[in-house]
Short mmCIF file of C-alpha atoms in Angstrom, two decimals:
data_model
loop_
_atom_site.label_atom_id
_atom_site.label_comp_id
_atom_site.label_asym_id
_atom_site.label_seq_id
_atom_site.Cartn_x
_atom_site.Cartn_y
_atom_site.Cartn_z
CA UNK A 1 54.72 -43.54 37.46
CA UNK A 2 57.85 -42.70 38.92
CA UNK A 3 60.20 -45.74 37.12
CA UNK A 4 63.76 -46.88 39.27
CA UNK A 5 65.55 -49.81 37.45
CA UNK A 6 62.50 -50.07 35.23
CA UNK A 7 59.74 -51.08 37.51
CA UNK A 8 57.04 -49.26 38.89
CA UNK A 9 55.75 -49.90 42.59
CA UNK A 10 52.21 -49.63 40.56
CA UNK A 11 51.45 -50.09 36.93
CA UNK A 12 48.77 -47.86 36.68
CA UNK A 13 47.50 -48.61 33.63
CA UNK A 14 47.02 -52.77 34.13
CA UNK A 15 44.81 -50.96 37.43
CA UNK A 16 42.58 -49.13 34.48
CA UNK A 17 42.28 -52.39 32.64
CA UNK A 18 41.78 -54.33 35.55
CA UNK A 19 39.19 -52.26 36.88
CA UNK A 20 37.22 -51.85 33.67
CA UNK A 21 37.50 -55.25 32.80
CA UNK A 22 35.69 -56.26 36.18
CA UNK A 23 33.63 -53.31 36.65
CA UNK A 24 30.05 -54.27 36.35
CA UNK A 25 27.85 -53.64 33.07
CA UNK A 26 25.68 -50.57 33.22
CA UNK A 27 21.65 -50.76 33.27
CA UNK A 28 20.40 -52.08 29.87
CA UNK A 29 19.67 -48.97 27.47
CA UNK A 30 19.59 -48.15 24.09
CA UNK A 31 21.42 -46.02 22.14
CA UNK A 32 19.29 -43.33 21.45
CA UNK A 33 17.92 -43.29 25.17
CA UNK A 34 21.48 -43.09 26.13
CA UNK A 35 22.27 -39.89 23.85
CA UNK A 36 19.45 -38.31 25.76
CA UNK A 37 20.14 -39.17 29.07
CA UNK A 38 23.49 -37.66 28.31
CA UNK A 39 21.85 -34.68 26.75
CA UNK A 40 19.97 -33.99 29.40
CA UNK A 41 22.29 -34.19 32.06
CA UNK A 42 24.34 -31.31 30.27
CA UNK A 43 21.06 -29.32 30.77
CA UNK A 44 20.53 -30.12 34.41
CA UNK A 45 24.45 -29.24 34.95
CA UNK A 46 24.12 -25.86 33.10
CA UNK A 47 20.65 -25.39 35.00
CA UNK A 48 22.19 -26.35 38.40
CA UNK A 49 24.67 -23.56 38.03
CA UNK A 50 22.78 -20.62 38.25
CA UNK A 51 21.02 -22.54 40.96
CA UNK A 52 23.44 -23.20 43.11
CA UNK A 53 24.94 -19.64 42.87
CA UNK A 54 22.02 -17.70 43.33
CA UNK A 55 21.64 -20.11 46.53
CA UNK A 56 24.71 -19.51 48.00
CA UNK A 57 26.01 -16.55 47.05
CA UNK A 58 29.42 -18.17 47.04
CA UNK A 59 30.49 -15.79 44.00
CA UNK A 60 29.76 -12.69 44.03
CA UNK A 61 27.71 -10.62 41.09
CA UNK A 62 30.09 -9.83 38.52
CA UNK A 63 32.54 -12.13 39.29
CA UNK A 64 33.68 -14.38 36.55
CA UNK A 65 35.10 -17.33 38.17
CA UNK A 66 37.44 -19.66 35.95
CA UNK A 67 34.94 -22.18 34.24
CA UNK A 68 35.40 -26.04 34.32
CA UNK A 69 34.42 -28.52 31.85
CA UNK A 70 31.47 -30.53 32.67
CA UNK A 71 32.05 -34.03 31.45
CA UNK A 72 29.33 -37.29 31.11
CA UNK A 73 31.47 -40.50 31.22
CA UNK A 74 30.86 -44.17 31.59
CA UNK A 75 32.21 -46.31 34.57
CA UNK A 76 35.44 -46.56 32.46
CA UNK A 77 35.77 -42.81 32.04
CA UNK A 78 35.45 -42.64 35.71
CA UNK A 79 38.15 -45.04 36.48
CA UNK A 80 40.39 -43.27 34.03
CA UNK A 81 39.97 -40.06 35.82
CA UNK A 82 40.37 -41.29 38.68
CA UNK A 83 43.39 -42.99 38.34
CA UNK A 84 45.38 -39.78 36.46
CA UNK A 85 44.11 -38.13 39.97
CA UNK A 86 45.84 -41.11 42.22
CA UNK A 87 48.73 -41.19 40.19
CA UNK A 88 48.98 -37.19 40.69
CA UNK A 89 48.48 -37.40 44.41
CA UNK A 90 50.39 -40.36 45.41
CA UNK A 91 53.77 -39.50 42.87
CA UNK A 92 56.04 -38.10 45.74
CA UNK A 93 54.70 -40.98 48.03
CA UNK A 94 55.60 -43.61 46.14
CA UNK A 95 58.84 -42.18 44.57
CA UNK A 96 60.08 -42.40 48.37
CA UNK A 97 58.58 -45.66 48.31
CA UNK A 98 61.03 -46.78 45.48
CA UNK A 99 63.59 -45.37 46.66
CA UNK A 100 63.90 -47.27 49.61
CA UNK A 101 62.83 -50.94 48.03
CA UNK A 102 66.40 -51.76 47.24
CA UNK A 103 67.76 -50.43 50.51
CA UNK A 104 65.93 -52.60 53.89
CA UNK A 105 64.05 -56.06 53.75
CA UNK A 106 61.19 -54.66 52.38
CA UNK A 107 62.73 -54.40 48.72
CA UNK A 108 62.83 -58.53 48.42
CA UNK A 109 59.13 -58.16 49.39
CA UNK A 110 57.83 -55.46 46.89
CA UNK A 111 60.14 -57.08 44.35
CA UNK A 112 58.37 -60.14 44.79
CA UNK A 113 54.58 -58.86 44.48
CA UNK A 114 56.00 -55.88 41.56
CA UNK A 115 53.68 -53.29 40.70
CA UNK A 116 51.65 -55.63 38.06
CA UNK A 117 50.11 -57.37 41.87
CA UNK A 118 49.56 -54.18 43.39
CA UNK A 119 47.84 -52.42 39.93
CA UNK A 120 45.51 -55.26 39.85
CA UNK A 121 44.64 -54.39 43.56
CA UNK A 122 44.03 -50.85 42.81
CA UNK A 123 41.97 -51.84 39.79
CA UNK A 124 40.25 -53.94 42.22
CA UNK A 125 39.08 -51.57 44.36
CA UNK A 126 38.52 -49.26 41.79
CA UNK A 127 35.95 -51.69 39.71
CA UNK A 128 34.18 -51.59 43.19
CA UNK A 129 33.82 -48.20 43.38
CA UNK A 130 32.87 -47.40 39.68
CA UNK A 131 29.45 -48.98 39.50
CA UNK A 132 28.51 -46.41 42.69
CA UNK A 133 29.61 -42.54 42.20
CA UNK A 134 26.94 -40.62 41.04
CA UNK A 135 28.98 -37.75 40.19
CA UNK A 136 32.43 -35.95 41.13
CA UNK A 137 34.53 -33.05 40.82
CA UNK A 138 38.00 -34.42 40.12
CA UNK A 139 40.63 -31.12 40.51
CA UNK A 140 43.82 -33.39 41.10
CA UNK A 141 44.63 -35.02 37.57
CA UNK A 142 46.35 -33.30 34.71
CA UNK A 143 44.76 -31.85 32.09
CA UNK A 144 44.61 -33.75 28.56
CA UNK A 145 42.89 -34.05 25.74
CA UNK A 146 40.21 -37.18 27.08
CA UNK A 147 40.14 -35.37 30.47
CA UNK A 148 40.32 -31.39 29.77
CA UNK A 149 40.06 -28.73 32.85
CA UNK A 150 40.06 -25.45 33.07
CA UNK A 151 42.41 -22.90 31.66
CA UNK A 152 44.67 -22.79 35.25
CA UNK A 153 44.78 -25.79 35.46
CA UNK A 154 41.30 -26.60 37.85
CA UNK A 155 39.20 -30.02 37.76
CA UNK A 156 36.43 -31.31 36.36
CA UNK A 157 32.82 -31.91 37.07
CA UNK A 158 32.22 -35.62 36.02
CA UNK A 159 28.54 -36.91 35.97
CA UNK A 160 28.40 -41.22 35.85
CA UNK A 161 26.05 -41.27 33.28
CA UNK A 162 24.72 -45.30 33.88
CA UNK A 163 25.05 -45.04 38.09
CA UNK A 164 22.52 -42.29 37.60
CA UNK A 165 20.28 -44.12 35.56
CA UNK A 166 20.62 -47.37 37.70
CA UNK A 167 20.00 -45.61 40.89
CA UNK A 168 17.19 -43.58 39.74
CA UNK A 169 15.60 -47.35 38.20
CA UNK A 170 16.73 -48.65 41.35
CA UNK A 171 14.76 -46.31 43.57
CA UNK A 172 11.83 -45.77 41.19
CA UNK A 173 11.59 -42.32 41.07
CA UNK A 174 11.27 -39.59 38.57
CA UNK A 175 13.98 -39.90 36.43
CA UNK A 176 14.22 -36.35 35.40
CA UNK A 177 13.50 -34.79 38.53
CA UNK A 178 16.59 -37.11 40.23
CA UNK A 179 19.07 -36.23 37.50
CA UNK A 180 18.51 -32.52 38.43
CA UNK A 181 18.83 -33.48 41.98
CA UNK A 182 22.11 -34.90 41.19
CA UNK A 183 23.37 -32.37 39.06
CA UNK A 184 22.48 -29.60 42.39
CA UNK A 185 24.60 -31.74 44.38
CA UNK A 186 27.89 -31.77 42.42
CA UNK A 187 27.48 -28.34 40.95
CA UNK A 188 27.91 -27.51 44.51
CA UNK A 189 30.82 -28.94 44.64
CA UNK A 190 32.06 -27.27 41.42
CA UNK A 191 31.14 -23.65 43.14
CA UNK A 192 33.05 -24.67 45.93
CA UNK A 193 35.99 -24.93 44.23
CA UNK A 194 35.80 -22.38 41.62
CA UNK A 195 34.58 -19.98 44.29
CA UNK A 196 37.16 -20.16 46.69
CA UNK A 197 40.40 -20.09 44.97
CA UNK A 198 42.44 -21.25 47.93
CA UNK A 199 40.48 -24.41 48.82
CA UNK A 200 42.33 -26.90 45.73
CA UNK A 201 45.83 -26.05 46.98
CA UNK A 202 44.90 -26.47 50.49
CA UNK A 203 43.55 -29.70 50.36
CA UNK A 204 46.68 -31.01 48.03
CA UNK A 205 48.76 -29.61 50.44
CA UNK A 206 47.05 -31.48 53.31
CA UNK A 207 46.77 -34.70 51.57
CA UNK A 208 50.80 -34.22 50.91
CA UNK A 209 51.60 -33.46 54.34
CA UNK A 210 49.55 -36.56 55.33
CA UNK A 211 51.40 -38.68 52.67
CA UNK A 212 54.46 -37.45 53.68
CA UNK A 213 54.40 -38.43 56.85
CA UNK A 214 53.70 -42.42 55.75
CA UNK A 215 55.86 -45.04 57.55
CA UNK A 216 57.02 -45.81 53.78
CA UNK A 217 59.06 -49.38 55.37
CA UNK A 218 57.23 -51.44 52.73
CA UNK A 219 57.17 -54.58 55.46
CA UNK A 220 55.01 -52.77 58.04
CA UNK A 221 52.74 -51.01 55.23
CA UNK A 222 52.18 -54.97 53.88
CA UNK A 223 51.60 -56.04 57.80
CA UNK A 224 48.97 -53.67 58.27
CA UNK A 225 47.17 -54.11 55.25
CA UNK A 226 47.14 -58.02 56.17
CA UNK A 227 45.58 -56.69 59.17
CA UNK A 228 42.93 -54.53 58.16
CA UNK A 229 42.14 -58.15 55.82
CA UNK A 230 41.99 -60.53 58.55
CA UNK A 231 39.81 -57.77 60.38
CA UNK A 232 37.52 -57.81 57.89
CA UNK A 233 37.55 -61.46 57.07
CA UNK A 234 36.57 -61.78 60.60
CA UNK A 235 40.13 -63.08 61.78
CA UNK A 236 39.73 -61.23 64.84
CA UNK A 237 37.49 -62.85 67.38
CA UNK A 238 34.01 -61.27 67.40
CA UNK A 239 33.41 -58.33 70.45
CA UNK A 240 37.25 -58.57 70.79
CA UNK A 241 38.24 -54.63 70.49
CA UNK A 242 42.16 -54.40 70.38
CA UNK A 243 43.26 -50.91 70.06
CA UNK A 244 42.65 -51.46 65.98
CA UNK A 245 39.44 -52.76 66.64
CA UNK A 246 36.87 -51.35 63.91
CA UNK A 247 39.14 -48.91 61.81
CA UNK A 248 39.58 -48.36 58.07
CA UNK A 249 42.56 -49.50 56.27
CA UNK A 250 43.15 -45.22 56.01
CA UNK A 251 43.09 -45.33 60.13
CA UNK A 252 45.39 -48.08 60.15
CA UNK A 253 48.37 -47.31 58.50
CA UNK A 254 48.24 -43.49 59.62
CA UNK A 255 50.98 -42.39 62.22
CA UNK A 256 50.32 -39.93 65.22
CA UNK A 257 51.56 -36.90 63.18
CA UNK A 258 48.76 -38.25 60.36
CA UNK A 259 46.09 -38.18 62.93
CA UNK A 260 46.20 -34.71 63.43
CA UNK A 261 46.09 -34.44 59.89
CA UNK A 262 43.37 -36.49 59.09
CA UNK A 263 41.04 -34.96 61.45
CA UNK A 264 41.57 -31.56 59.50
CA UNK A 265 41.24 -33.53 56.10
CA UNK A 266 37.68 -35.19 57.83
CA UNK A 267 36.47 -31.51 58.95
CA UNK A 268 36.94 -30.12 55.68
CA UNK A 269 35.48 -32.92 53.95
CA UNK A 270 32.80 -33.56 55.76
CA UNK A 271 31.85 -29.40 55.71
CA UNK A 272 32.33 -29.71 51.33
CA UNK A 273 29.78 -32.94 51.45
CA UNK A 274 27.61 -31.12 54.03
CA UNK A 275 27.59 -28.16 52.51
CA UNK A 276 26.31 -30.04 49.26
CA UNK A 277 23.25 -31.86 50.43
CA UNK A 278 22.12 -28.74 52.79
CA UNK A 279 22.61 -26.55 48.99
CA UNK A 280 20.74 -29.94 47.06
CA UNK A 281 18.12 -30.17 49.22
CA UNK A 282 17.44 -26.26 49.78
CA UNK A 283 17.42 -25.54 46.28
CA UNK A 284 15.23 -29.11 45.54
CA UNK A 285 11.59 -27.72 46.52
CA UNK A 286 11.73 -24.81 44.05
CA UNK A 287 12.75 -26.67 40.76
CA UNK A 288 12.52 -30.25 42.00
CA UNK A 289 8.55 -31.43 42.85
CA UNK A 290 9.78 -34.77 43.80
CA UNK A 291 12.40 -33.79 45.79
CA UNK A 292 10.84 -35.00 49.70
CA UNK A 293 10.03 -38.59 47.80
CA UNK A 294 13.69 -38.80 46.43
CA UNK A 295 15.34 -37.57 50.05
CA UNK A 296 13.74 -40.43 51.74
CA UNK A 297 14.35 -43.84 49.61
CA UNK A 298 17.77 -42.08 48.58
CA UNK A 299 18.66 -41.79 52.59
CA UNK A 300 17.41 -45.26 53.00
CA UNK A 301 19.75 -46.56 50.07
CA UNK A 302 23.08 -45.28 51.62
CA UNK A 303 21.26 -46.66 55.41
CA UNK A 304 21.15 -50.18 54.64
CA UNK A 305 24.12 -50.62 52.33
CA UNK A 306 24.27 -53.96 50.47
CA UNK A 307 25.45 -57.37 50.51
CA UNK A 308 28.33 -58.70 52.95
CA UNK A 309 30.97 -58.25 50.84
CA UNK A 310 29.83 -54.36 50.29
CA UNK A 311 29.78 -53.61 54.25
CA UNK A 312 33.39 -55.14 54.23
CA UNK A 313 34.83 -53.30 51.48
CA UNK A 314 32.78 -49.74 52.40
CA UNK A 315 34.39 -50.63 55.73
CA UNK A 316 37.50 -50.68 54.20
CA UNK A 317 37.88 -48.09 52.04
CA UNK A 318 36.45 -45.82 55.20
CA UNK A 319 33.20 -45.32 53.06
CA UNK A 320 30.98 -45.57 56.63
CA UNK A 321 32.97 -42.53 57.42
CA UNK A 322 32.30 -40.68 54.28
CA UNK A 323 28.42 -41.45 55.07
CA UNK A 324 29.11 -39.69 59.00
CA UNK A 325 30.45 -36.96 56.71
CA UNK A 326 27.29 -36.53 54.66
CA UNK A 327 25.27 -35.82 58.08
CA UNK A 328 28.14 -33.95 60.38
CA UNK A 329 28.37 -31.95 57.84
CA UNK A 330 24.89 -30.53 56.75
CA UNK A 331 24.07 -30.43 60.57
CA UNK A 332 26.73 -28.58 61.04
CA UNK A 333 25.75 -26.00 57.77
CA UNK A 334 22.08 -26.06 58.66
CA UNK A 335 22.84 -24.82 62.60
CA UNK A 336 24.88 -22.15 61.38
CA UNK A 337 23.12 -20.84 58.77
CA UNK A 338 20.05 -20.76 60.97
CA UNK A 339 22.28 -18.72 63.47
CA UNK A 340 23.61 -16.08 61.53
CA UNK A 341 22.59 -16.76 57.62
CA UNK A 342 24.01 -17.27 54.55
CA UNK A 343 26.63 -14.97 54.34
CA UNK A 344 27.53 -15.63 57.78
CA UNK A 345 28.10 -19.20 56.98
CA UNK A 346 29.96 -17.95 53.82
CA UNK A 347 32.70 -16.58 56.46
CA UNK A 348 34.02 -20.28 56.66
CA UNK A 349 35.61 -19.78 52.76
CA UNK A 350 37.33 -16.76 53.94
CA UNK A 351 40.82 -18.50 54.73
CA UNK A 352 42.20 -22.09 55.95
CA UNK A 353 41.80 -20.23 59.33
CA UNK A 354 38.27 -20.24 59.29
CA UNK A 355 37.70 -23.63 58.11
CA UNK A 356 36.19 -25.56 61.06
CA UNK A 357 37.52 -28.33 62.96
CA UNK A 358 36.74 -31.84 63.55
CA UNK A 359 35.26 -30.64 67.40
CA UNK A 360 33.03 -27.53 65.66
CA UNK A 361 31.59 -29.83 63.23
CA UNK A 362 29.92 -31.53 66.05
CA UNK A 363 29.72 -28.31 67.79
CA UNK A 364 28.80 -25.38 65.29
CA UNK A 365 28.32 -22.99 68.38
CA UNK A 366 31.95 -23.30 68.83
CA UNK A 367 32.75 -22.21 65.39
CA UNK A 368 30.55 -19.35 65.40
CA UNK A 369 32.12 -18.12 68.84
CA UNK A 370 35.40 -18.85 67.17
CA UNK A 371 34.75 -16.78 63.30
CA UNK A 372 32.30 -14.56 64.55
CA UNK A 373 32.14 -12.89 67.98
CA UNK A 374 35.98 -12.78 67.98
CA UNK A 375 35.07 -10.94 64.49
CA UNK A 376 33.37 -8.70 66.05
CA UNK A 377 34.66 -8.24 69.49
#
């Protein structure tokens, strides 16, 4: 990372050991069952393709989007990737960050904790997260050799090889059938991107614009983390609702200027993770016979969560919020489509202009007034 005086406000790579040394151990598996699970999900991700586009008719026939590398990691691969994508996003944020340690009060405090403390929280959070992504597309990291992308420089489609294999133990259900429904899901997300040139840069600039404006005084940053803690290690009285009552450590330390943002950033998101499950589960009854059984006792997983310490740290990390994404979002996909189709819904890739907002993913009527019947008027 960006390195002032020879410190770094986080050392990124104690966060990869620190996350793989306490991420949990995969399911139990042998080696050759593991070479075809692996195997096979290659299959379902080359299968889900042609799925997935002949469902959406996102790209058009002929068209010869840039491909991206489909890649079948461990929980360490995961956390790799995902930390070349955090150190991407968050360079110019923290470079500003450094900058300013040596020149207010908060430099005496971030020289104190160092970058080693706050890698080992990152790697923290990170070994949380590992043991539960099913799959992603990662678009923000650099390419390199371990983590290759596509030829201009596009992400990755990464499938978690043992999450999928716990979960689908987990919720006893055909194992081949919920690999496939897996693969549907994040191929989705891979035809999003590739489909719609614009959509990486647009979200990198939002997430800047957001970043940028961080209060980056390292004191107040510290005090409201400490607060978003006590929060959650139930330091505030219980039914006492201050104006931070209930928010994510993301809510917390955002400024006026970042709420604006953020609702953009949570309309977009939650139309990309919408968009996914309506495309997973539409596409599920033809070439998934299990798929109504695998819906249900997947929908109950996310429902009831898991132990104490999981509702704290999804309530952290804003993971509820991702969930209230999952079901805005195909709502939102599902109403529309049903109102003027498939291509009609395919208007919303058309620019950042037609990209709904937070208010039309609760009302799609408003976005179809909005993209359409101005269209046409």
């Amino acid at each position: 990372m960006t390195s002032i005086g020879g410190a770094e406000m986080v050392d990124w790579n104690l966060a990869v050991a620190t996350a793989t040394r306490l991420v949990r151990p995969g399911p139990e598996i042998s080696r050759e069952e593991a070479r075809e699970v692996v195997a096979e999900l290659r299959r379902h991700a080359k299968a889900a393709e042609e799925h997935v586009r002949s469902f959406t008719r996102m790209i058009p026939d002929g068209a010869d989007p840039e491909d991206t590398p489909v890649l079948i990691v461990d929980r360490a691969g995961w956390i790799r990737a995902n930390v070349a994508g955090f150190r991407e996003l968050l360079r110019p944020l923290l470079g500003k960050m450094q900058d300013r340690r040596g020149n207010g009060p908060g430099g005496a405090v971030l020289g104190a904790v160092g970058g080693k403390v706050t890698g080992v929280e990152v790697g923290m959070l990170l070994s949380f997260l590992a043991s539960r992504v099913l799959g992603q597309y990662e678009t923000f990291a650099p390419a390199t050799r371990e983590l290759p992308a596509s030829a201009d420089g596009g992400g990755r489609l990464l499938l978690v090889a043992p999450n999928i294999v716990h979960v689908e133990r987990e919720l006893d259900v055909d194992p081949h059938d919920f690999r496939l429904w897996v693969a549907l899901h994040e191929e989705t997300h891979r035809t999003q991107f590739t489909g719609v040139p614009w959509l990486r840069d647009h979200l990198q600039g939002e997430i800047q614009s957001f970043l940028e404006e961080t209060d980056v005084d390292p004191v107040t940053v510290l005090e409201r983390l400490r607060e978003a803690a006590q929060s959650l290690a139930g330091g505030r009285p219980e039914g006492e609702d201050g104006e931070d009552g209930g928010r994510s450590l993301v809510e917390l330390v955002q400024t006026p200027a970042q709420r604006e943002i953020l609702g953009r950033l949570t309309a977009v998101m939650s139309l990309l993770e919408g968009h996914a499950d309506y495309v997973m589960d539409g596409v599920g009854p033809e070439v998934v016979s299990s798929v109504g059984e695998i819906r249900e006792k997947f929908q109950q997983r996310r429902a009831r969560g898991a132990s104490r310490l999981d509702q704290a740290l999804r309530k952290l990390l804003g993971l509820d919020a991702k969930l209230r994404q999952y079901r805005d979002g195909e709502r939102f996909v599902r109403a529309v489509v049903d109102e003027v189709g498939m291509d009609g819904f395919n208007r919303v890739w058309t620019s950042p202009n037609t990209l709904p907002t937070k208010a039309e993913i609760a009302k799609p009527a408003d976005w179809i007034a909005r993209v359409h019947r101005k269209a046409e008027s």
